[in-house]
Coordinates of N, CA, C and O in Angstrom, one line a residue:
X1 N -141.2 -27.8 134.6 CA -141.4 -29.2 134.4 C -142.1 -29.4 133.1 O -143.1 -28.7 132.8
X2 N -141.6 -30.3 132.2 CA -142.2 -30.6 130.9 C -142.4 -32.1 130.9 O -141.4 -32.8 131.2
X3 N -143.6 -32.5 130.5 CA -144.0 -33.9 130.5 C -143.8 -34.4 129.1 O -144.4 -33.7 128.1
X4 N -142.9 -35.3 128.9 CA -142.8 -35.9 127.5 C -144.1 -36.4 127.0 O -144.5 -36.1 125.8
X5 N -144.9 -37.1 127.8 CA -146.1 -37.7 127.4 C -147.0 -36.6 126.9 O -147.8 -36.7 125.8
X6 N -147.1 -35.5 127.6 CA -148.0 -34.4 127.3 C -147.5 -33.6 126.1 O -148.2 -32.9 125.4
X7 N -146.2 -33.8 125.7 CA -145.6 -33.0 124.6 C -145.5 -33.8 123.3 O -145.1 -33.2 122.3
X8 N -145.8 -35.0 123.3 CA -145.8 -35.9 122.2 C -146.7 -35.4 121.1 O -147.8 -35.0 121.3
X9 N -146.2 -35.3 119.9 CA -147.0 -35.1 118.7 C -147.2 -36.4 118.0 O -147.0 -37.4 118.5
X10 N -147.6 -36.3 116.8 CA -147.7 -37.6 115.9 C -146.3 -38.1 115.8 O -146.1 -39.3 115.7
X11 N -145.3 -37.2 115.7 CA -143.9 -37.4 115.7 C -143.2 -36.5 116.6 O -143.6 -35.2 116.5
X12 N -142.2 -36.9 117.4 CA -141.5 -36.0 118.3 C -140.0 -36.3 118.2 O -139.7 -37.4 118.2
X13 N -139.3 -35.1 118.1 CA -137.8 -35.3 118.1 C -137.3 -34.8 119.4 O -137.7 -33.7 119.9
X14 N -136.5 -35.6 120.1 CA -135.8 -35.1 121.3 C -134.4 -34.9 120.8 O -133.7 -35.7 120.3
X15 N -134.0 -33.6 121.1 CA -132.7 -33.1 120.5 C -131.9 -32.8 121.7 O -132.2 -31.8 122.4
X16 N -130.7 -33.5 121.9 CA -129.8 -33.2 123.0 C -128.7 -32.3 122.3 O -128.1 -32.7 121.4
X17 N -128.5 -31.1 122.9 CA -127.6 -30.2 122.4 C -127.0 -29.3 123.5 O -127.4 -29.3 124.7
X18 N -126.1 -28.3 123.1 CA -125.7 -27.2 124.0 C -125.2 -26.0 123.2 O -124.8 -26.2 122.1
X19 N -125.2 -24.9 123.8 CA -124.8 -23.6 123.2 C -123.3 -23.7 122.8 O -122.9 -23.1 121.8
X20 N -122.5 -24.4 123.6 CA -121.0 -24.5 123.3 C -120.7 -25.5 122.3 O -119.5 -25.6 122.0
X21 N -121.6 -26.3 122.0 CA -121.4 -27.4 121.0 C -121.5 -26.9 119.5 O -122.6 -26.8 119.1
X22 N -120.3 -26.7 119.0 CA -120.4 -26.3 117.5 C -121.0 -27.2 116.6 O -121.8 -26.7 115.7
X23 N -120.9 -28.5 116.7 CA -121.6 -29.4 115.8 C -123.1 -29.3 116.0 O -123.9 -29.4 115.0
X24 N -123.5 -29.2 117.2 CA -125.0 -28.9 117.6 C -125.4 -27.6 116.8 O -126.6 -27.6 116.2
X25 N -124.8 -26.5 117.0 CA -125.2 -25.2 116.4 C -125.2 -25.3 115.0 O -126.1 -24.7 114.3
X26 N -124.3 -26.1 114.4 CA -124.3 -26.3 112.9 C -125.6 -27.0 112.5 O -126.1 -26.8 111.4
X27 N -126.1 -28.0 113.3 CA -127.2 -28.8 112.9 C -128.6 -28.0 113.2 O -129.6 -28.3 112.6
X28 N -128.5 -26.9 114.1 CA -129.8 -26.3 114.4 C -130.5 -25.7 113.2 O -131.8 -25.8 113.2
X29 N -130.0 -25.2 112.2 CA -130.7 -24.7 111.0 C -131.6 -25.8 110.4 O -132.6 -25.6 109.9
X30 N -130.9 -27.0 110.4 CA -131.6 -28.1 109.7 C -132.8 -28.5 110.6 O -133.9 -28.9 110.1
X31 N -132.6 -28.5 111.9 CA -133.7 -28.9 112.8 C -134.8 -27.8 112.7 O -136.0 -28.2 112.7
X32 N -134.5 -26.6 112.7 CA -135.4 -25.5 112.4 C -136.2 -25.7 111.1 O -137.5 -25.6 111.1
X33 N -135.6 -26.1 110.1 CA -136.2 -26.3 108.8 C -137.2 -27.5 108.9 O -138.4 -27.4 108.4
X34 N -136.9 -28.5 109.6 CA -137.8 -29.7 109.8 C -139.0 -29.2 110.6 O -140.1 -29.5 110.3
X35 N -138.8 -28.4 111.7 CA -139.9 -27.9 112.5 C -140.8 -27.0 111.6 O -142.0 -27.2 111.7
X36 N -140.2 -26.1 110.9 CA -141.0 -25.2 110.1 C -141.9 -26.0 109.0 O -143.0 -25.6 108.7
X37 N -141.3 -27.0 108.5 CA -142.0 -27.8 107.5 C -143.1 -28.7 108.0 O -144.1 -28.8 107.4
X38 N -142.8 -29.3 109.2 CA -143.7 -30.4 109.7 C -144.6 -30.0 111.0 O -145.4 -30.8 111.3
X39 N -144.2 -28.9 111.6 CA -145.0 -28.7 112.9 C -146.4 -28.7 112.8 O -147.2 -29.2 113.6
X40 N -146.9 -28.0 111.8 CA -148.4 -27.8 111.5 C -149.1 -29.2 111.2 O -150.3 -29.2 111.3
X41 N -148.2 -30.2 110.9 CA -148.8 -31.5 110.6 C -148.7 -32.5 111.8 O -149.1 -33.6 111.7
X42 N -148.2 -32.0 112.9 CA -148.2 -32.8 114.1 C -146.8 -33.2 114.6 O -146.6 -34.1 115.4
X43 N -145.7 -32.5 114.1 CA -144.3 -32.8 114.5 C -143.9 -31.9 115.6 O -144.1 -30.6 115.5
X44 N -143.5 -32.4 116.7 CA -143.0 -31.6 117.8 C -141.5 -31.8 118.1 O -141.0 -32.9 117.7
X45 N -140.9 -30.9 118.7 CA -139.5 -31.0 119.1 C -139.4 -30.7 120.6 O -140.0 -29.7 121.1
X46 N -138.6 -31.4 121.4 CA -138.2 -31.0 122.7 C -136.7 -31.0 122.6 O -136.0 -32.1 122.4
X47 N -136.1 -29.9 123.0 CA -134.6 -29.8 123.0 C -134.2 -29.8 124.4 O -134.7 -29.1 125.3
X48 N -133.2 -30.6 124.7 CA -132.6 -30.8 126.0 C -131.2 -30.2 125.9 O -130.3 -30.8 125.3
X49 N -131.0 -29.2 126.7 CA -129.7 -28.4 126.6 C -128.8 -29.0 127.7 O -129.2 -29.2 128.9
X50 N -127.5 -29.2 127.4 CA -126.6 -29.7 128.3 C -125.6 -28.5 128.7 O -124.4 -28.7 129.0
X51 N -126.2 -27.3 128.7 CA -125.5 -26.1 129.3 C -125.4 -26.0 130.8 O -126.1 -26.7 131.4
X52 N -124.4 -25.2 131.2 CA -124.4 -24.9 132.6 C -124.7 -23.4 132.8 O -125.1 -23.0 134.0
X53 N -124.6 -22.6 131.8 CA -124.8 -21.1 131.9 C -126.2 -20.8 131.3 O -126.3 -21.0 130.0
X54 N -127.1 -20.4 132.0 CA -128.5 -20.1 131.5 C -128.5 -18.9 130.5 O -129.2 -19.0 129.5
X55 N -127.5 -18.0 130.7 CA -127.5 -16.9 129.7 C -127.0 -17.3 128.3 O -127.6 -16.9 127.3
X56 N -126.0 -18.2 128.3 CA -125.4 -18.6 127.1 C -126.5 -19.5 126.3 O -126.7 -19.4 125.2
X57 N -127.2 -20.3 127.1 CA -128.2 -21.2 126.6 C -129.3 -20.4 126.0 O -129.7 -20.6 124.9
X58 N -129.8 -19.4 126.7 CA -131.0 -18.5 126.2 C -130.5 -17.7 125.0 O -131.3 -17.5 124.1
X59 N -129.3 -17.3 125.0 CA -128.8 -16.5 123.9 C -128.7 -17.4 122.6 O -129.1 -16.9 121.5
X60 N -128.3 -18.6 122.7 CA -128.2 -19.5 121.6 C -129.6 -19.9 121.0 O -129.8 -19.9 119.9
X61 N -130.6 -20.1 122.0 CA -131.9 -20.3 121.6 C -132.4 -19.2 120.8 O -133.0 -19.4 119.6
X62 N -132.2 -17.9 121.2 CA -132.7 -16.8 120.4 C -131.9 -16.6 119.1 O -132.6 -16.5 118.0
X63 N -130.6 -16.8 119.1 CA -129.8 -16.5 117.9 C -130.2 -17.6 116.8 O -130.2 -17.3 115.7
X64 N -130.4 -18.9 117.2 CA -130.7 -20.0 116.3 C -132.1 -20.1 115.9 O -132.4 -21.0 115.1
X65 N -133.0 -19.3 116.6 CA -134.4 -19.3 116.3 C -135.1 -20.6 116.6 O -135.9 -21.1 115.9
X66 N -134.8 -21.2 117.8 CA -135.3 -22.4 118.3 C -136.7 -22.1 119.0 O -136.7 -21.7 120.2
X67 N -137.8 -22.2 118.4 CA -139.0 -21.7 118.9 C -139.9 -22.8 119.6 O -141.0 -22.5 120.1
X68 N -139.4 -24.0 119.7 CA -140.1 -25.1 120.4 C -139.7 -25.2 121.8 O -138.8 -24.4 122.3
X69 N -140.2 -26.2 122.5 CA -140.0 -26.4 123.9 C -138.4 -26.7 124.1 O -137.8 -27.5 123.5
X70 N -137.9 -26.0 125.1 CA -136.5 -26.0 125.5 C -136.4 -26.4 127.0 O -137.1 -25.7 127.8
X71 N -135.7 -27.4 127.4 CA -135.5 -27.7 128.8 C -134.1 -27.9 129.1 O -133.3 -28.2 128.3
X72 N -133.7 -27.6 130.4 CA -132.4 -27.8 130.8 C -132.3 -27.7 132.3 O -133.1 -27.0 133.0
X73 N -131.5 -28.6 132.9 CA -131.2 -28.6 134.4 C -129.9 -27.8 134.7 O -129.5 -27.8 135.8
X74 N -129.3 -27.4 133.6 CA -128.0 -26.6 133.7 C -126.9 -27.5 134.3 O -126.1 -27.0 135.2
X75 N -126.9 -28.8 134.0 CA -126.0 -29.7 134.6 C -125.1 -30.4 133.7 O -124.4 -31.4 134.0
X76 N -125.0 -29.9 132.4 CA -124.2 -30.5 131.3 C -124.4 -32.1 131.3 O -125.6 -32.5 131.4
X77 N -123.4 -32.9 131.3 CA -123.6 -34.3 131.2 C -124.0 -35.0 132.5 O -124.3 -36.1 132.5
X78 N -124.1 -34.2 133.6 CA -124.6 -34.8 134.9 C -126.1 -34.7 135.0 O -126.7 -35.0 136.0
X79 N -126.8 -34.3 133.9 CA -128.3 -34.1 133.9 C -128.8 -35.5 134.0 O -128.5 -36.4 133.3
X80 N -129.9 -35.7 134.8 CA -130.5 -37.0 134.9 C -131.2 -37.5 133.6 O -131.3 -38.6 133.3
X81 N -131.6 -36.6 132.8 CA -132.2 -36.9 131.5 C -131.2 -37.5 130.6 O -131.4 -38.4 129.9
X82 N -129.9 -37.0 130.6 CA -128.9 -37.5 129.8 C -128.6 -39.0 130.2 O -128.4 -39.8 129.4
X83 N -128.5 -39.2 131.5 CA -128.3 -40.5 132.0 C -129.4 -41.4 131.6 O -129.2 -42.6 131.3
X84 N -130.7 -41.0 131.8 CA -131.9 -41.9 131.4 C -131.8 -42.3 130.0 O -132.1 -43.4 129.6
X85 N -131.4 -41.4 129.0 CA -131.4 -41.8 127.7 C -130.0 -42.3 127.2 O -129.8 -42.7 126.0
X86 N -129.1 -42.4 128.1 CA -127.8 -42.9 127.7 C -127.0 -42.1 126.8 O -126.1 -42.6 126.0
X87 N -127.2 -40.8 126.8 CA -126.5 -39.9 125.9 C -125.0 -39.8 126.4 O -124.7 -39.4 127.5
X88 N -124.1 -40.0 125.5 CA -122.6 -39.8 125.8 C -122.0 -38.7 125.0 O -120.8 -38.4 125.3
X89 N -122.6 -38.3 123.9 CA -122.1 -37.1 123.2 C -123.2 -36.4 122.5 O -124.4 -36.9 122.4
X90 N -122.9 -35.2 122.1 CA -124.0 -34.4 121.4 C -123.4 -33.8 120.2 O -122.2 -33.7 120.0
X91 N -124.2 -33.5 119.2 CA -125.7 -33.6 119.2 C -126.1 -35.2 119.2 O -125.5 -36.0 118.6
X92 N -127.2 -35.4 119.9 CA -127.8 -36.7 119.8 C -129.3 -36.5 119.7 O -129.9 -35.6 120.4
X93 N -130.0 -37.3 118.8 CA -131.3 -37.1 118.6 C -132.1 -38.4 118.7 O -131.5 -39.5 118.3
X94 N -133.3 -38.4 119.2 CA -134.2 -39.5 119.2 C -135.5 -39.1 118.6 O -136.1 -38.1 118.9
X95 N -135.9 -40.0 117.6 CA -137.2 -39.7 116.9 C -138.3 -40.6 117.5 O -137.9 -41.9 117.6
X96 N -139.3 -40.1 118.0 CA -140.3 -40.9 118.7 C -141.7 -40.9 117.8 O -142.0 -39.9 117.2
X97 N -142.4 -42.0 117.9 CA -143.7 -42.1 117.2 C -144.7 -41.5 118.2 O -144.4 -41.0 119.3
X98 N -146.0 -41.5 117.8 CA -147.1 -41.0 118.6 C -147.2 -41.6 120.0 O -147.7 -41.0 120.9
X99 N -146.7 -42.8 120.1 CA -146.8 -43.5 121.4 C -145.6 -43.4 122.3 O -145.5 -43.9 123.4
X100 N -144.6 -42.6 121.7 CA -143.4 -42.4 122.5 C -142.3 -43.4 122.3 O -141.3 -43.4 123.0
X101 N -142.6 -44.3 121.3 CA -141.5 -45.3 121.0 C -140.5 -44.8 120.1 O -140.7 -44.0 119.2
X102 N -139.2 -45.0 120.5 CA -138.1 -44.6 119.7 C -138.1 -45.4 118.3 O -138.0 -46.6 118.3
X103 N -138.1 -44.6 117.3 CA -138.1 -45.1 115.9 C -136.8 -44.7 115.1 O -136.7 -45.2 114.0
X104 N -136.0 -44.0 115.8 CA -134.8 -43.6 115.1 C -133.9 -42.8 116.0 O -134.4 -42.0 116.9
X105 N -132.5 -43.1 116.0 CA -131.6 -42.4 116.8 C -130.5 -41.8 115.8 O -129.9 -42.6 115.0
X106 N -130.3 -40.6 116.0 CA -129.2 -39.9 115.2 C -129.3 -40.2 113.7 O -128.3 -40.4 113.0
X107 N -130.5 -40.1 113.1 CA -130.8 -40.3 111.7 C -130.2 -39.2 110.9 O -130.3 -38.0 111.3
X108 N -129.5 -39.5 109.8 CA -129.1 -38.4 108.9 C -130.3 -37.6 108.4 O -131.4 -38.1 108.4
X109 N -130.1 -36.3 108.1 CA -131.1 -35.4 107.8 C -132.2 -35.9 106.8 O -133.4 -35.9 107.0
X110 N -131.7 -36.5 105.6 CA -132.6 -37.0 104.6 C -133.5 -38.1 105.1 O -134.7 -38.2 104.8
X111 N -132.8 -39.0 105.9 CA -133.5 -40.2 106.4 C -134.6 -39.7 107.5 O -135.7 -40.3 107.6
X112 N -134.2 -38.8 108.3 CA -135.1 -38.3 109.4 C -136.3 -37.7 108.7 O -137.4 -37.9 109.1
X113 N -136.0 -36.9 107.6 CA -137.2 -36.2 106.9 C -138.1 -37.2 106.3 O -139.4 -37.1 106.5
X114 N -137.6 -38.3 105.8 CA -138.3 -39.3 105.2 C -139.2 -40.0 106.3 O -140.3 -40.3 106.1
X115 N -138.5 -40.4 107.3 CA -139.2 -41.0 108.5 C -140.3 -40.1 109.1 O -141.4 -40.7 109.4
X116 N -140.1 -38.9 109.2 CA -141.1 -38.0 109.7 C -142.3 -38.0 108.8 O -143.5 -38.2 109.2
X117 N -142.1 -37.8 107.5 CA -143.2 -37.8 106.5 C -143.9 -39.2 106.6 O -145.2 -39.1 106.6
X118 N -143.2 -40.2 106.7 CA -143.9 -41.6 106.8 C -144.8 -41.7 108.0 O -146.0 -42.1 107.9
X119 N -144.3 -41.3 109.1 CA -145.1 -41.3 110.4 C -146.2 -40.4 110.4 O -147.3 -40.7 110.9
X120 N -146.2 -39.2 109.8 CA -147.2 -38.3 109.8 C -148.3 -38.7 108.9 O -149.4 -38.3 109.0
X121 N -148.0 -39.5 107.9 CA -149.1 -40.0 107.0 C -149.9 -41.2 107.5 O -150.9 -41.6 107.0
X122 N -149.5 -41.7 108.7 CA -150.1 -42.9 109.2 C -151.4 -42.3 109.9 O -151.5 -41.3 110.4

């Protein structure tokens, strides 16, 4: 169990993805770059996988170098977290401020980076 409230940084990205989702896997290097650049300043990521196969999920985490918190109920789109956030396709991202308020959804990379920087400077 991972508590979102306990996992919040100054800025937190919730990233919905899956090992079988090629657009997700293509985005992962960009997410890794953001994490590497901003984690030491208070940026956290929680990745929510919509996989069904734990082996494929863990292999993708290792291959893509995803070193932050990873969660999955291995239920694909039937995951309660997916329903709670209204996710209908992946990749989907939610950028949260320090209070857990959503400040961006599916922001383009350059806009996300700018918003992270802005929030970290507050």
